Structure formats: structure tokens, C-alpha cells
Coordinates of C-alpha atoms in Angstrom, one line a residue:
X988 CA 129.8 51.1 79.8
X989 CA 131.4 52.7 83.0
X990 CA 131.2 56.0 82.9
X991 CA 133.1 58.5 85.5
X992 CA 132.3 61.5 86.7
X993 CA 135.5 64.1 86.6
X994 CA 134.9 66.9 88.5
X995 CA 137.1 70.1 88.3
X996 CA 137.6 73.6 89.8
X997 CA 136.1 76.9 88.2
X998 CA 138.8 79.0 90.5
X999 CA 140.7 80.7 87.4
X1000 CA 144.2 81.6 89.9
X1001 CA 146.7 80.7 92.5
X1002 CA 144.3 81.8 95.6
X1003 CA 144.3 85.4 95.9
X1004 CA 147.0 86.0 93.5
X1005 CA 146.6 87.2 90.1
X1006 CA 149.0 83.7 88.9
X1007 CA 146.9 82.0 86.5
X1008 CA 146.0 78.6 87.9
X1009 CA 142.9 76.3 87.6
X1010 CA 143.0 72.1 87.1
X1011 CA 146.6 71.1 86.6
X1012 CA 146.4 69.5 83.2
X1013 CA 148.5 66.8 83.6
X1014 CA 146.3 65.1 86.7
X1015 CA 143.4 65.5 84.7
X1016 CA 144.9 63.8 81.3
X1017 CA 146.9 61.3 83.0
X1018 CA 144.2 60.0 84.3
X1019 CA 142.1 60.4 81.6
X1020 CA 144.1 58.2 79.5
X1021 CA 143.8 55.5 81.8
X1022 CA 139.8 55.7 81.5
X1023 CA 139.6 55.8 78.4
X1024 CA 141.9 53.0 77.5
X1025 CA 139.7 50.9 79.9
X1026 CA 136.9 51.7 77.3
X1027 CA 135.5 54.1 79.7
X1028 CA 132.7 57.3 79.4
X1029 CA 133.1 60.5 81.1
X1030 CA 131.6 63.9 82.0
X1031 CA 133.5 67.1 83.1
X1032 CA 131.5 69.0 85.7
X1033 CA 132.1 72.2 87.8
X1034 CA 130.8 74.3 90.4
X1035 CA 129.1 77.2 87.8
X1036 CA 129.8 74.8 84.7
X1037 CA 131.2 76.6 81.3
X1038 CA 134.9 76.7 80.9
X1039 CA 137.3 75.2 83.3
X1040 CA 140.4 77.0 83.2
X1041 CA 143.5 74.8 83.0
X1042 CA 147.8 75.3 83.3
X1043 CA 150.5 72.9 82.2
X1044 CA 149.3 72.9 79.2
X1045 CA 152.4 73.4 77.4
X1046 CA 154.7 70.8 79.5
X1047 CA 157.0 69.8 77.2
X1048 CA 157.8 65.6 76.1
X1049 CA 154.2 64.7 77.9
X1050 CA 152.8 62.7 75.0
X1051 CA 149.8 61.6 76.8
X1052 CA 148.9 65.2 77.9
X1053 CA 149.8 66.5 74.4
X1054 CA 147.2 64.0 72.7
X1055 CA 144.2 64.1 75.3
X1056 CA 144.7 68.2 74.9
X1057 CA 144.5 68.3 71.5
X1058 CA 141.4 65.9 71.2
X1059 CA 138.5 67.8 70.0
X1060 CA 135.9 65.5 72.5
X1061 CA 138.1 66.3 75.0
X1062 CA 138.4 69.9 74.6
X1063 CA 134.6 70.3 74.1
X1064 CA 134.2 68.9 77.2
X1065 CA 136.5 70.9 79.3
X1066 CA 135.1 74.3 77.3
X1067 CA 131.1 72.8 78.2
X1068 CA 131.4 71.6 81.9
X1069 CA 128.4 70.5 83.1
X1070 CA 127.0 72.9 86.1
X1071 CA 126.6 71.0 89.2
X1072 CA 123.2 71.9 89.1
X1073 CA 122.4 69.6 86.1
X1074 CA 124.3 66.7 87.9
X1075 CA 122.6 63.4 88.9
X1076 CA 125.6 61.2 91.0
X1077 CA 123.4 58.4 90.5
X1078 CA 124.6 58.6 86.9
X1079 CA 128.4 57.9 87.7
X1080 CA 130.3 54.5 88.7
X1081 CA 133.3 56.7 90.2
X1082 CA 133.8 60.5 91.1
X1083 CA 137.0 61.8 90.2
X1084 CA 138.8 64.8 91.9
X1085 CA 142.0 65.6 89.9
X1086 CA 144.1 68.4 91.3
X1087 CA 145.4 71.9 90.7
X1088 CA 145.8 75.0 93.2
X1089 CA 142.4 76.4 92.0
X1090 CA 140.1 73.8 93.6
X1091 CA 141.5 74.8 97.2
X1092 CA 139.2 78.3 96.6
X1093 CA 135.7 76.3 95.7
X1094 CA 135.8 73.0 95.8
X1095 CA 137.6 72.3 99.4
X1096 CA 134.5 73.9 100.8
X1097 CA 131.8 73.2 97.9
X1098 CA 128.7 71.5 99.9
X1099 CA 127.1 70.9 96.4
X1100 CA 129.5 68.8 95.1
X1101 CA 130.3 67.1 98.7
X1102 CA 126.0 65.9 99.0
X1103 CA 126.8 64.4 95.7
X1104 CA 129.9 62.4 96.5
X1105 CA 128.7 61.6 100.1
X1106 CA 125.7 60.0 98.0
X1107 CA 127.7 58.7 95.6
X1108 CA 130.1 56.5 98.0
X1109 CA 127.1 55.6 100.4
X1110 CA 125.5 53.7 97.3
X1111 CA 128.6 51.4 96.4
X1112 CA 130.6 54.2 94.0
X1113 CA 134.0 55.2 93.9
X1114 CA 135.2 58.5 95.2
X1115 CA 139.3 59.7 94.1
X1116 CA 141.4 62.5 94.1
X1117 CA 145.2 63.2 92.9
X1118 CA 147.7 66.0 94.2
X1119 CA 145.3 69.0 95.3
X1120 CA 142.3 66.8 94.5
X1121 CA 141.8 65.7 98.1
X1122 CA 141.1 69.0 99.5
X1123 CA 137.8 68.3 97.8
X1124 CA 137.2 65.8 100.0
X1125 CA 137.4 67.3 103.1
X1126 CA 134.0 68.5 103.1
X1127 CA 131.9 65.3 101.9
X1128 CA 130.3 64.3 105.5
X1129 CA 128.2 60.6 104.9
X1130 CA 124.5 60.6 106.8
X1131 CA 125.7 59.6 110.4
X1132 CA 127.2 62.9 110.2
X1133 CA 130.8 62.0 110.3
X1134 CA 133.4 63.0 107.4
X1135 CA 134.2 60.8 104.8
X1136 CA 137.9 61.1 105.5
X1137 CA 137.2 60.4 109.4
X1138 CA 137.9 56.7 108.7
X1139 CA 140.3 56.9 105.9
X1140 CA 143.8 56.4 105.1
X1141 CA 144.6 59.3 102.1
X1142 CA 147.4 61.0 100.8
X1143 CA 147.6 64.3 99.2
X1144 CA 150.2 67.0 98.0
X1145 CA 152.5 67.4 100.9
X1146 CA 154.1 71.0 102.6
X1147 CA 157.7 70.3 100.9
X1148 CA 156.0 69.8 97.3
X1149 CA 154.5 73.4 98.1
X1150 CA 157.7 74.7 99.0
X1151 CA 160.0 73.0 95.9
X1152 CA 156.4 74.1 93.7
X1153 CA 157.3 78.0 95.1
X1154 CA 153.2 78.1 96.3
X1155 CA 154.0 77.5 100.2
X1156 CA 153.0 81.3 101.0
X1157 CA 150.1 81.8 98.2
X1158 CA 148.0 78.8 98.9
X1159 CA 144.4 79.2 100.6
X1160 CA 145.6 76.6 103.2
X1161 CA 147.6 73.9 103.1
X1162 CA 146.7 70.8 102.6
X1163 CA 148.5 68.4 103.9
X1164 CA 147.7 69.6 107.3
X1165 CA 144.2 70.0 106.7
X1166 CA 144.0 66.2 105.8
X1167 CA 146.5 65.1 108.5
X1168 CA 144.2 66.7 110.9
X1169 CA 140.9 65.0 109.3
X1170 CA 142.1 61.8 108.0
X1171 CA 142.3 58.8 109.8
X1172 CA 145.7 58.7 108.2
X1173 CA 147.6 60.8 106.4
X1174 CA 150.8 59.5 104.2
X1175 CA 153.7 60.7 102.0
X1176 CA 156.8 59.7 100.6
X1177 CA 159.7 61.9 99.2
X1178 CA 158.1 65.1 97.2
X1179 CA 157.7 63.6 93.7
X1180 CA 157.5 60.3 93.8
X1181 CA 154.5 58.0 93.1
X1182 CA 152.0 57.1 95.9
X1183 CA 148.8 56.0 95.8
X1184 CA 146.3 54.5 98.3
X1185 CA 143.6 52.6 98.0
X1186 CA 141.3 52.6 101.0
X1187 CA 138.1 50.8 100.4
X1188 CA 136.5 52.9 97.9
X1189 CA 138.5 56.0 98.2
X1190 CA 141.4 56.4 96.5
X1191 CA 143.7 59.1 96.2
X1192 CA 147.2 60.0 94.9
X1193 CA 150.2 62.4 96.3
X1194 CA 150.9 64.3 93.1
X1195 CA 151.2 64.7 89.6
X1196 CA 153.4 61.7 89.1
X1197 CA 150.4 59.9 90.9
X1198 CA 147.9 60.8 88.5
X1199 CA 148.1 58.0 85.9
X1200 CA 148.0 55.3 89.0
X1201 CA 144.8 56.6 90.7
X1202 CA 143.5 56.4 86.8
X1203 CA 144.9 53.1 86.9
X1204 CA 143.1 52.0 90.5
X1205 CA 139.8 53.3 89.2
X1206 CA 139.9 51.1 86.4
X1207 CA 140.9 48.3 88.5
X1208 CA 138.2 49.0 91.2
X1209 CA 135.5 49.0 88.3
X1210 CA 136.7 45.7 86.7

């Protein structure tokens, strides 16, 4: 059985702000759903492990988000993360990133989790990240010393999403610069629609709306 590794945020807020924040549900369930309708296994991992917070939880007519939320697998998961720590990337046929403001306070700059993935894609696996997802990325740098991104095409939650979203002057940094700037190439189309790319085995998707199609393109890279 495939198994992914899904690997989420343990920052509790909207950067500095007291807004409670953490993994966008939605990226994470969307996805999910795709997984597990592949007849996939999974772990949920973060930096310190224990609870992961998580917001848009209540979004209302999401019927895929409102039955992966109120699995009781599921929520055991996301209560228990796995500390990274305890986590062995040989273990994992894909890394998954989904996204949320949270990550860009640990994750984007995590070298833990960034040794593991760098690993992880070096030996053949799968490496993907949706809407704030990609800022986890930036850090992963492969054993000639270069960034993983360095020779990549990505895409990732763009400046006007952050300013339709209201989070243009509370985010850490903002990432679409940071992975225009690092990138081979960085894309986007109009703020909301679906995008994702597929660059050898990294994979990443523009925003929520993406989420279900980089679940989609795992499953398809696996098969």
C-alpha cells in the first residue's frame, strides 16, 4: 500500500497576530480524499507533534471537508501528529505540504523537515504542496547544495489572493515573491482558479481550489 506522508504546521495564528490560523482545512481534506480514494495510507506529522491546529472548519456546503472532519481516524490523527523527531522519510512514497498561513512561521524555515524531504526526493519520492504549502519548500536544499526549487517550475498562493484573503499586511512574508525569487519559475492564473503544476516530482498547487488536483497528481504520479 502507498502511504503519504502529510506534513502540517504547529503555528496556532495569522503570524504575529492573535487571528486564530493553523492548516487551512480544506487543503488538507481535499486532498485527503483523493488519497484515500486511491486506497492510500497516511501519517500526519508536525514540527513538535501533538495537536495541529486547524481553520475552515465550519465552511459551509464542503461535503468532502465535512466527512473527512468528522472521521474519527482522521481526527485522531490530526489531535496525535507525529513529532518530526519520530519520522523516518524512507517510510513515505510522497511528502505532502498542504497549506494555511500558520506554516509561513515554522515550516518555511524548518531545516528538520527540509533534510527529510531533500532525502525524500533525492531517493525517487514525491514532494507537493498547495496554496501556503510551498513556503515549505523553500528551505529543502538537495546534497550539491542547491535548492530544491532552484530548477523548478511551482506555483503557490499569489499577492492578489492575500489581498482579496484581507492577510496582505499580517503575513510573515509573502510568498509569492519568495518563490518567484527562488524558483526557476514561478506561475499564476486569476486569484481563485485551479492551477496545478507538475514538475518532475514536485508538484504544487496555487490555492484552495487546487487542493483536490495536487491530491489528484499524487495519486497519478504513484500509479
Amino acid at each position: 500500500m502507498k502511504k503519504v506522508l502529510i506534513i502540517v504546521t504547529n503555528h496556532a495564528t495569522l503570524g504575529e497576530t492573535d487571528q486564530a490560523n493553523g492548516t487551512y482545512a480544506p487543503e488538507l481534506t481535499h486532498a485527503l480524499s483523493e488519497l484515500l480514494d486511491a486506497g492510500f495510507d497516511y501519517d500526519i506529522a508536525s514540527i513538535k507533534g501533538g495537536q495541529a491546529p486547524l481553520y475552515g472548519t465550519d465552511i459551509e456546503g464542503d461535503a468532502v471537508n465535512a466527512k473527512i472532519l468528522a472521521d474519527d481516524d482522521f481526527l485522531n490523527r490530526v489531535n496525535n501528529t507525529i513529532p518530526v523527531s519520530q519520522i523516518n522519510g524512507d517510510s513515505y512514497d510522497a511528502i505532502f505540504y498542504p497549506g494555511g498561513f500558520g506554516l509561513l512561521s515554522d515550516l518555511a524555515t524548518n531545516e528538520d523537515f527540509a533534510k527529510i524531504s531533500a532525502k525524500h526526493y533525492e531517493d525517487g519520492g514525491i514532494v507537493a504542496a498547495v496554496c501556503h504549502g510551498p513556503g515549505a519548500l523553500l528551505p529543502i536544499t538537495l546534497s550539491n547544495g542547491e535548492k530544491l526549487l532552484a530548477s523548478k517550475s511551482v506555483t503557490g498562493f499569489t499577492r492578489e489572493e492575500e489581498i482579496d484573503f484581507g492577510t496582505i499586511n499580517d503575513i510573515p512574508f509573502l510568498l509569492e515573491e519568495s518563490l518567484a525569487r527562488g524558483a526557476a519559475r514561478y506561475s499564476k492564473v486569476q486569484p481563485w482558479q485551479e492551477l496545478v503544476i507538475v514538475d518532475d516530482r514536485v508538484i504544487t498547487g496555487q490555492n484552495p481550489t487546487s487542493a483536490h488536483g495536487v491530491g489528484k497528481a499524487i495519486v497519478d504520479l504513484l500509479k
